[in-house]
Amino acid sequence: LVFRKGSRNAHQCLRKTMQDLIIGLLQFDQAWQNPQENRNRIESALKSQSEADLILIPEMAFTGFSMNAEEHAEDWEKSESISWLKEQSLRHNTAFYTSLLIKCDGRFYNRGVFVSEGNVMAHYDKQHLFAFAGEDAVFESGNNQTIVPFKGWKINVQICFDLRFPEGARNLIRDGNPAYDLLLYVANWPSRRISHWDSLLVARAIENQCYVAAVNRVGVDGNQIEYNGHSCIIAADGSYVEQPVQRKESLVFQTISYNQLSDFRKSLPFLKERKG
C-alpha cells in the first residue's frame, strides 16, 4: 500500500482556521463478498492515519459491488460493519463516508453512511441504480439529496452511478448561500469507462462551484471486472487538488480550503442565478 500526503506544515497551518478540511482517499482492492477481510484491509491501511478530518472508502466497502444482498446485506439496526466504522472513527479521530449493503424494513439498499465521533451522522440511499448490473432488480432507490453539516462545511454525499445524473447534485442558493460546499462520491467504477469518471467529476465541480472528492477501488472483482482507481480531489474551478491516483492501492491526504472556495465563488457568482 502506497501512502502520500500533502505538506504536513501546510496542513497544520491551515487547520488553525477550523474551516479547512484534510481529506483522505483510501483506494484499495476489495475482497469479494468478504466483510471481515475488507475490514482487516481497511484497518491495516488506517495504521498510518493520524491527521485526516474525513476519509472516503469505496462503494460497497465490505463486499465489493455484489448483487447478493440476500446473503451479504447487514441489518440496519445491528450492522457489524457500521459498528466497526463507529469504533474506527473514535480510534482515529476522523469521520468516514462509504456505502454498504443494508437490509431495512424487509428491503435492500446500497446505503451510504457518514460516520463521525462514534455515530452515524447521516445516511444516503443511492438514487440511480446501475441497471446494467441488475442493481435496480435487487435494491430500492433513494429519493432525497443528503447534505451533512460537518466542521462548518455542508457536504453532499453521493454514490457511483449518481455521478452521471447532474440533477441529483444540483447546487442551489438557499437562504442566500449555496446548499453545499463539498460533493463526495464513493464508487466501484470500471476501468473501461474511467474517462467518463474523470470528465464527469470535473464537470460536477465546475457546474456546482464546489470541491469534489471521489474514491474508487482497484483490482478485479468476483465478476472479473477490472478497476483502476483514479481517486481524486477537484477544486471549484475544475483543477486538481489531488491528481487521479492510478491502479495502485493508496491512502492519500490533501487539504481543501474553505477561504479559497469562498473567494472563487465571490469572483464568479453564477450560482446566484439558481434559486432553491
mmCIF file of N, CA and C in Angstrom, residues 46-152:
data_model
loop_
_atom_site.group_PDB
_atom_site.id
_atom_site.type_symbol
_atom_site.label_atom_id
_atom_site.label_comp_id
_atom_site.label_asym_id
_atom_site.label_seq_id
_atom_site.Cartn_x
_atom_site.Cartn_y
_atom_site.Cartn_z
ATOM 1 N N LEU A 46 -5.304 2.067 7.711
ATOM 2 C CA LEU A 46 -5.529 3.191 8.613
ATOM 3 C C LEU A 46 -4.449 3.340 9.680
ATOM 4 N N LYS A 47 -3.543 2.380 9.781
ATOM 5 C CA LYS A 47 -2.482 2.483 10.782
ATOM 6 C C LYS A 47 -1.614 3.704 10.568
ATOM 7 N N SER A 48 -1.559 4.201 9.327
ATOM 8 C CA SER A 48 -0.756 5.400 9.046
ATOM 9 C C SER A 48 -1.565 6.679 9.217
ATOM 10 N N GLN A 49 -2.866 6.558 9.484
ATOM 11 C CA GLN A 49 -3.738 7.728 9.567
ATOM 12 C C GLN A 49 -3.561 8.427 10.897
ATOM 13 N N SER A 50 -3.262 9.720 10.828
ATOM 14 C CA SER A 50 -3.107 10.479 12.064
ATOM 15 C C SER A 50 -3.579 11.920 11.935
ATOM 16 N N GLU A 51 -4.139 12.274 10.756
ATOM 17 C CA GLU A 51 -4.399 13.685 10.564
ATOM 18 C C GLU A 51 -5.675 14.022 9.803
ATOM 19 N N ALA A 52 -6.330 13.069 9.169
ATOM 20 C CA ALA A 52 -7.472 13.401 8.322
ATOM 21 C C ALA A 52 -8.699 13.765 9.144
ATOM 22 N N ASP A 53 -9.469 14.718 8.625
ATOM 23 C CA ASP A 53 -10.774 15.020 9.194
ATOM 24 C C ASP A 53 -11.826 14.045 8.666
ATOM 25 N N LEU A 54 -11.632 13.596 7.427
ATOM 26 C CA LEU A 54 -12.616 12.762 6.739
ATOM 27 C C LEU A 54 -11.895 11.818 5.790
ATOM 28 N N ILE A 55 -12.267 10.543 5.818
ATOM 29 C CA ILE A 55 -11.690 9.556 4.911
ATOM 30 C C ILE A 55 -12.813 8.903 4.110
ATOM 31 N N LEU A 56 -12.608 8.823 2.790
ATOM 32 C CA LEU A 56 -13.555 8.157 1.901
ATOM 33 C C LEU A 56 -13.070 6.748 1.602
ATOM 34 N N ILE A 57 -14.009 5.793 1.611
ATOM 35 C CA ILE A 57 -13.741 4.392 1.321
ATOM 36 C C ILE A 57 -14.667 3.975 0.178
ATOM 37 N N PRO A 58 -14.201 3.173 -0.789
ATOM 38 C CA PRO A 58 -15.026 2.876 -1.963
ATOM 39 C C PRO A 58 -16.411 2.299 -1.657
ATOM 40 N N GLU A 59 -17.276 2.427 -2.644
ATOM 41 C CA GLU A 59 -18.651 1.901 -2.591
ATOM 42 C C GLU A 59 -18.663 0.428 -2.195
ATOM 43 N N MET A 60 -19.740 0.043 -1.478
ATOM 44 C CA MET A 60 -19.882 -1.341 -1.006
ATOM 45 C C MET A 60 -18.556 -1.828 -0.428
ATOM 46 N N ALA A 61 -18.068 -1.041 0.524
ATOM 47 C CA ALA A 61 -16.712 -1.209 1.045
ATOM 48 C C ALA A 61 -16.407 -2.616 1.507
ATOM 49 N N PHE A 62 -17.405 -3.320 2.034
ATOM 50 C CA PHE A 62 -17.120 -4.571 2.728
ATOM 51 C C PHE A 62 -17.429 -5.823 1.906
ATOM 52 N N THR A 63 -17.923 -5.652 0.666
ATOM 53 C CA THR A 63 -18.278 -6.804 -0.170
ATOM 54 C C THR A 63 -17.782 -6.694 -1.599
ATOM 55 N N GLY A 64 -17.421 -5.496 -2.058
ATOM 56 C CA GLY A 64 -17.318 -5.268 -3.478
ATOM 57 C C GLY A 64 -18.718 -5.094 -4.049
ATOM 58 N N PHE A 65 -18.804 -4.821 -5.362
ATOM 59 C CA PHE A 65 -20.091 -4.489 -5.986
ATOM 60 C C PHE A 65 -20.907 -5.766 -6.239
ATOM 61 N N SER A 66 -21.445 -6.285 -5.166
ATOM 62 C CA SER A 66 -22.170 -7.563 -5.188
ATOM 63 C C SER A 66 -23.672 -7.324 -5.214
ATOM 64 N N MET A 67 -24.379 -8.148 -5.991
ATOM 65 C CA MET A 67 -25.843 -8.125 -6.003
ATOM 66 C C MET A 67 -26.421 -9.202 -5.095
ATOM 67 N N ASN A 68 -25.563 -9.890 -4.351
ATOM 68 C CA ASN A 68 -26.005 -10.975 -3.475
ATOM 69 C C ASN A 68 -26.443 -10.407 -2.125
ATOM 70 N N ALA A 69 -27.504 -9.612 -2.165
ATOM 71 C CA ALA A 69 -27.970 -8.950 -0.950
ATOM 72 C C ALA A 69 -28.582 -9.925 0.044
ATOM 73 N N GLU A 70 -29.244 -10.943 -0.448
ATOM 74 C CA GLU A 70 -29.880 -11.918 0.456
ATOM 75 C C GLU A 70 -28.867 -12.494 1.440
ATOM 76 N N GLU A 71 -27.653 -12.731 0.961
ATOM 77 C CA GLU A 71 -26.631 -13.350 1.813
ATOM 78 C C GLU A 71 -25.772 -12.329 2.547
ATOM 79 N N HIS A 72 -25.527 -11.169 1.933
ATOM 80 C CA HIS A 72 -24.499 -10.280 2.479
ATOM 81 C C HIS A 72 -24.999 -8.945 3.009
ATOM 82 N N ALA A 73 -26.273 -8.616 2.821
ATOM 83 C CA ALA A 73 -26.772 -7.353 3.381
ATOM 84 C C ALA A 73 -26.792 -7.431 4.906
ATOM 85 N N GLU A 74 -26.437 -6.342 5.555
ATOM 86 C CA GLU A 74 -26.417 -6.273 7.007
ATOM 87 C C GLU A 74 -27.647 -5.528 7.513
ATOM 88 N N ASP A 75 -28.175 -5.987 8.624
ATOM 89 C CA ASP A 75 -29.347 -5.351 9.198
ATOM 90 C C ASP A 75 -29.012 -3.933 9.648
ATOM 91 N N TRP A 76 -29.844 -2.976 9.270
ATOM 92 C CA TRP A 76 -29.575 -1.570 9.554
ATOM 93 C C TRP A 76 -29.415 -1.311 11.045
ATOM 94 N N GLU A 77 -30.177 -1.972 11.866
ATOM 95 C CA GLU A 77 -30.155 -1.709 13.308
ATOM 96 C C GLU A 77 -29.002 -2.396 14.026
ATOM 97 N N LYS A 78 -28.409 -3.405 13.413
ATOM 98 C CA LYS A 78 -27.331 -4.140 14.106
ATOM 99 C C LYS A 78 -26.211 -4.536 13.146
ATOM 100 N N SER A 79 -25.839 -3.619 12.284
ATOM 101 C CA SER A 79 -24.786 -3.864 11.311
ATOM 102 C C SER A 79 -23.418 -3.943 11.986
ATOM 103 N N GLU A 80 -22.730 -5.050 11.775
ATOM 104 C CA GLU A 80 -21.389 -5.217 12.331
ATOM 105 C C GLU A 80 -20.407 -4.239 11.701
ATOM 106 N N SER A 81 -20.554 -4.000 10.394
ATOM 107 C CA SER A 81 -19.641 -3.095 9.704
ATOM 108 C C SER A 81 -19.831 -1.645 10.141
ATOM 109 N N ILE A 82 -21.071 -1.239 10.385
ATOM 110 C CA ILE A 82 -21.302 0.117 10.868
ATOM 111 C C ILE A 82 -20.768 0.272 12.286
ATOM 112 N N SER A 83 -20.958 -0.732 13.110
ATOM 113 C CA SER A 83 -20.379 -0.687 14.460
ATOM 114 C C SER A 83 -18.867 -0.554 14.384
ATOM 115 N N TRP A 84 -18.265 -1.277 13.446
ATOM 116 C CA TRP A 84 -16.811 -1.204 13.259
ATOM 117 C C TRP A 84 -16.398 0.197 12.810
ATOM 118 N N LEU A 85 -17.136 0.799 11.880
ATOM 119 C CA LEU A 85 -16.831 2.160 11.442
ATOM 120 C C LEU A 85 -16.916 3.153 12.595
ATOM 121 N N LYS A 86 -17.906 2.987 13.444
ATOM 122 C CA LYS A 86 -18.042 3.858 14.614
ATOM 123 C C LYS A 86 -16.813 3.742 15.508
ATOM 124 N N GLU A 87 -16.357 2.512 15.732
ATOM 125 C CA GLU A 87 -15.165 2.301 16.559
ATOM 126 C C GLU A 87 -13.941 2.946 15.921
ATOM 127 N N GLN A 88 -13.801 2.794 14.598
ATOM 128 C CA GLN A 88 -12.651 3.370 13.907
ATOM 129 C C GLN A 88 -12.676 4.896 13.944
ATOM 130 N N SER A 89 -13.871 5.477 13.868
ATOM 131 C CA SER A 89 -13.960 6.939 13.913
ATOM 132 C C SER A 89 -13.486 7.481 15.252
ATOM 133 N N LEU A 90 -13.755 6.750 16.316
ATOM 134 C CA LEU A 90 -13.279 7.153 17.638
ATOM 135 C C LEU A 90 -11.784 6.899 17.789
ATOM 136 N N ARG A 91 -11.333 5.764 17.295
ATOM 137 C CA ARG A 91 -9.921 5.392 17.436
ATOM 138 C C ARG A 91 -9.012 6.357 16.679
ATOM 139 N N HIS A 92 -9.437 6.772 15.492
ATOM 140 C CA HIS A 92 -8.586 7.602 14.638
ATOM 141 C C HIS A 92 -8.984 9.071 14.639
ATOM 142 N N ASN A 93 -10.024 9.395 15.393
ATOM 143 C CA ASN A 93 -10.497 10.774 15.479
ATOM 144 C C ASN A 93 -10.727 11.359 14.094
ATOM 145 N N THR A 94 -11.467 10.598 13.263
ATOM 146 C CA THR A 94 -11.770 11.025 11.905
ATOM 147 C C THR A 94 -13.170 10.557 11.532
ATOM 148 N N ALA A 95 -13.756 11.211 10.548
ATOM 149 C CA ALA A 95 -15.043 10.788 10.010
ATOM 150 C C ALA A 95 -14.811 9.888 8.800
ATOM 151 N N PHE A 96 -15.809 9.072 8.485
ATOM 152 C CA PHE A 96 -15.743 8.194 7.314
ATOM 153 C C PHE A 96 -17.012 8.343 6.494
ATOM 154 N N TYR A 97 -16.843 8.219 5.173
ATOM 155 C CA TYR A 97 -18.003 8.070 4.299
ATOM 156 C C TYR A 97 -17.746 6.908 3.353
ATOM 157 N N THR A 98 -18.720 5.988 3.301
ATOM 158 C CA THR A 98 -18.667 4.845 2.397
ATOM 159 C C THR A 98 -20.089 4.344 2.204
ATOM 160 N N SER A 99 -20.248 3.250 1.452
ATOM 161 C CA SER A 99 -21.572 2.621 1.354
ATOM 162 C C SER A 99 -21.438 1.128 1.615
ATOM 163 N N LEU A 100 -22.574 0.505 1.915
ATOM 164 C CA LEU A 100 -22.603 -0.926 2.161
ATOM 165 C C LEU A 100 -23.992 -1.472 1.881
ATOM 166 N N LEU A 101 -24.083 -2.792 1.774
ATOM 167 C CA LEU A 101 -25.351 -3.467 1.566
ATOM 168 C C LEU A 101 -26.124 -3.472 2.878
ATOM 169 N N ILE A 102 -27.354 -2.943 2.840
ATOM 170 C CA ILE A 102 -28.164 -2.824 4.044
ATOM 171 C C ILE A 102 -29.554 -3.420 3.815
ATOM 172 N N LYS A 103 -30.059 -4.104 4.839
ATOM 173 C CA LYS A 103 -31.450 -4.546 4.853
ATOM 174 C C LYS A 103 -32.192 -3.730 5.910
ATOM 175 N N CYS A 104 -33.279 -3.104 5.485
ATOM 176 C CA CYS A 104 -34.052 -2.253 6.384
ATOM 177 C C CYS A 104 -35.532 -2.409 6.043
ATOM 178 N N ASP A 105 -36.331 -2.780 7.045
ATOM 179 C CA ASP A 105 -37.772 -2.971 6.851
ATOM 180 C C ASP A 105 -38.076 -3.917 5.696
ATOM 181 N N GLY A 106 -37.276 -4.965 5.592
ATOM 182 C CA GLY A 106 -37.512 -6.000 4.588
ATOM 183 C C GLY A 106 -37.057 -5.647 3.184
ATOM 184 N N ARG A 107 -36.396 -4.506 3.013
ATOM 185 C CA ARG A 107 -35.917 -4.087 1.704
ATOM 186 C C ARG A 107 -34.405 -3.894 1.739
ATOM 187 N N PHE A 108 -33.791 -3.989 0.553
ATOM 188 C CA PHE A 108 -32.339 -3.865 0.439
ATOM 189 C C PHE A 108 -31.960 -2.513 -0.157
ATOM 190 N N TYR A 109 -30.856 -1.960 0.354
ATOM 191 C CA TYR A 109 -30.377 -0.654 -0.096
ATOM 192 C C TYR A 109 -28.861 -0.680 -0.264
ATOM 193 N N ASN A 110 -28.384 0.062 -1.261
ATOM 194 C CA ASN A 110 -26.969 0.425 -1.328
ATOM 195 C C ASN A 110 -26.892 1.753 -0.586
ATOM 196 N N ARG A 111 -26.570 1.681 0.691
ATOM 197 C CA ARG A 111 -26.724 2.830 1.590
ATOM 198 C C ARG A 111 -25.384 3.450 1.956
ATOM 199 N N GLY A 112 -25.263 4.732 1.708
ATOM 200 C CA GLY A 112 -24.097 5.482 2.156
ATOM 201 C C GLY A 112 -24.252 5.875 3.605
ATOM 202 N N VAL A 113 -23.161 5.800 4.352
ATOM 203 C CA VAL A 113 -23.186 6.199 5.761
ATOM 204 C C VAL A 113 -22.045 7.170 6.022
ATOM 205 N N PHE A 114 -22.366 8.243 6.722
ATOM 206 C CA PHE A 114 -21.380 9.230 7.149
ATOM 207 C C PHE A 114 -21.247 9.084 8.656
ATOM 208 N N VAL A 115 -20.094 8.605 9.085
ATOM 209 C CA VAL A 115 -19.868 8.254 10.489
ATOM 210 C C VAL A 115 -18.826 9.190 11.084
ATOM 211 N N SER A 116 -19.135 9.744 12.248
ATOM 212 C CA SER A 116 -18.201 10.640 12.931
ATOM 213 C C SER A 116 -18.406 10.535 14.423
ATOM 214 N N GLU A 117 -17.311 10.548 15.183
ATOM 215 C CA GLU A 117 -17.341 10.545 16.647
ATOM 216 C C GLU A 117 -18.221 9.428 17.207
ATOM 217 N N GLY A 118 -18.136 8.269 16.558
ATOM 218 C CA GLY A 118 -18.850 7.103 17.063
ATOM 219 C C GLY A 118 -20.328 7.057 16.737
ATOM 220 N N ASN A 119 -20.777 7.912 15.812
ATOM 221 C CA ASN A 119 -22.196 7.965 15.465
ATOM 222 C C ASN A 119 -22.390 8.035 13.959
ATOM 223 N N VAL A 120 -23.520 7.504 13.490
ATOM 224 C CA VAL A 120 -23.927 7.724 12.112
ATOM 225 C C VAL A 120 -24.579 9.098 12.053
ATOM 226 N N MET A 121 -23.892 10.046 11.432
ATOM 227 C CA MET A 121 -24.395 11.417 11.369
ATOM 228 C C MET A 121 -25.482 11.577 10.305
ATOM 229 N N ALA A 122 -25.392 10.760 9.241
ATOM 230 C CA ALA A 122 -26.380 10.810 8.173
ATOM 231 C C ALA A 122 -26.246 9.555 7.325
ATOM 232 N N HIS A 123 -27.307 9.222 6.603
ATOM 233 C CA HIS A 123 -27.211 8.151 5.622
ATOM 234 C C HIS A 123 -27.894 8.570 4.334
ATOM 235 N N TYR A 124 -27.495 7.932 3.245
ATOM 236 C CA TYR A 124 -27.989 8.273 1.915
ATOM 237 C C TYR A 124 -28.183 6.992 1.122
ATOM 238 N N ASP A 125 -29.375 6.790 0.577
ATOM 239 C CA ASP A 125 -29.646 5.634 -0.267
ATOM 240 C C ASP A 125 -29.432 6.009 -1.726
ATOM 241 N N LYS A 126 -28.584 5.248 -2.389
ATOM 242 C CA LYS A 126 -28.223 5.515 -3.783
ATOM 243 C C LYS A 126 -29.482 5.707 -4.629
ATOM 244 N N GLN A 127 -29.546 6.827 -5.334
ATOM 245 C CA GLN A 127 -30.751 7.146 -6.096
ATOM 246 C C GLN A 127 -30.762 6.509 -7.486
ATOM 247 N N HIS A 128 -29.611 6.472 -8.133
ATOM 248 C CA HIS A 128 -29.542 5.973 -9.506
ATOM 249 C C HIS A 128 -28.851 4.610 -9.498
ATOM 250 N N LEU A 129 -29.640 3.571 -9.621
ATOM 251 C CA LEU A 129 -29.137 2.204 -9.536
ATOM 252 C C LEU A 129 -28.672 1.738 -10.911
ATOM 253 N N PHE A 130 -27.592 0.964 -10.932
ATOM 254 C CA PHE A 130 -26.929 0.567 -12.174
ATOM 255 C C PHE A 130 -27.639 -0.645 -12.772
ATOM 256 N N ALA A 131 -28.615 -0.368 -13.642
ATOM 257 C CA ALA A 131 -29.455 -1.431 -14.200
ATOM 258 C C ALA A 131 -28.662 -2.436 -15.024
ATOM 259 N N PHE A 132 -27.559 -1.997 -15.629
ATOM 260 C CA PHE A 132 -26.763 -2.895 -16.470
ATOM 261 C C PHE A 132 -26.174 -4.056 -15.670
ATOM 262 N N ALA A 133 -26.042 -3.873 -14.360
ATOM 263 C CA ALA A 133 -25.554 -4.947 -13.491
ATOM 264 C C ALA A 133 -26.690 -5.575 -12.678
ATOM 265 N N GLY A 134 -27.926 -5.138 -12.927
ATOM 266 C CA GLY A 134 -29.065 -5.686 -12.196
ATOM 267 C C GLY A 134 -29.273 -5.074 -10.824
ATOM 268 N N GLU A 135 -28.620 -3.944 -10.559
ATOM 269 C CA GLU A 135 -28.739 -3.344 -9.231
ATOM 270 C C GLU A 135 -30.170 -2.911 -8.939
ATOM 271 N N ASP A 136 -30.879 -2.447 -9.974
ATOM 272 C CA ASP A 136 -32.249 -1.981 -9.778
ATOM 273 C C ASP A 136 -33.218 -3.115 -9.471
ATOM 274 N N ALA A 137 -32.844 -4.351 -9.795
ATOM 275 C CA ALA A 137 -33.696 -5.503 -9.509
ATOM 276 C C ALA A 137 -33.539 -6.001 -8.079
ATOM 277 N N VAL A 138 -32.492 -5.537 -7.403
ATOM 278 C CA VAL A 138 -32.184 -6.019 -6.051
ATOM 279 C C VAL A 138 -32.462 -4.954 -4.996
ATOM 280 N N PHE A 139 -32.081 -3.731 -5.293
ATOM 281 C CA PHE A 139 -32.104 -2.666 -4.285
ATOM 282 C C PHE A 139 -33.216 -1.652 -4.538
ATOM 283 N N GLU A 140 -33.671 -1.046 -3.472
ATOM 284 C CA GLU A 140 -34.585 0.083 -3.549
ATOM 285 C C GLU A 140 -33.765 1.357 -3.768
ATOM 286 N N SER A 141 -34.271 2.249 -4.597
ATOM 287 C CA SER A 141 -33.561 3.509 -4.828
ATOM 288 C C SER A 141 -33.989 4.548 -3.811
ATOM 289 N N GLY A 142 -33.085 5.464 -3.489
ATOM 290 C CA GLY A 142 -33.413 6.586 -2.635
ATOM 291 C C GLY A 142 -34.081 7.678 -3.445
ATOM 292 N N ASN A 143 -34.586 8.691 -2.771
ATOM 293 C CA ASN A 143 -35.246 9.776 -3.497
ATOM 294 C C ASN A 143 -34.942 11.155 -2.917
ATOM 295 N N ASN A 144 -33.915 11.229 -2.077
ATOM 296 C CA ASN A 144 -33.600 12.511 -1.449
ATOM 297 C C ASN A 144 -32.110 12.822 -1.529
ATOM 298 N N GLN A 145 -31.796 14.099 -1.746
ATOM 299 C CA GLN A 145 -30.428 14.572 -1.612
ATOM 300 C C GLN A 145 -30.101 14.638 -0.122
ATOM 301 N N THR A 146 -28.913 14.216 0.246
ATOM 302 C CA THR A 146 -28.492 14.250 1.646
ATOM 303 C C THR A 146 -27.298 15.182 1.790
ATOM 304 N N ILE A 147 -27.452 16.213 2.606
ATOM 305 C CA ILE A 147 -26.378 17.168 2.861
ATOM 306 C C ILE A 147 -26.040 17.122 4.346
ATOM 307 N N VAL A 148 -24.779 16.872 4.635
ATOM 308 C CA VAL A 148 -24.308 16.666 6.003
ATOM 309 C C VAL A 148 -23.540 17.896 6.477
ATOM 310 N N PRO A 149 -23.919 18.510 7.588
ATOM 311 C CA PRO A 149 -23.098 19.580 8.167
ATOM 312 C C PRO A 149 -21.921 18.973 8.926
ATOM 313 N N PHE A 150 -20.710 19.441 8.631
ATOM 314 C CA PHE A 150 -19.521 18.854 9.250
ATOM 315 C C PHE A 150 -18.421 19.903 9.322
ATOM 316 N N LYS A 151 -18.059 20.294 10.543
ATOM 317 C CA LYS A 151 -16.964 21.229 10.789
ATOM 318 C C LYS A 151 -17.091 22.519 9.972
ATOM 319 N N GLY A 152 -18.283 23.036 9.897
ATOM 320 C CA GLY A 152 -18.514 24.280 9.192
ATOM 321 C C GLY A 152 -18.782 24.130 7.713
#
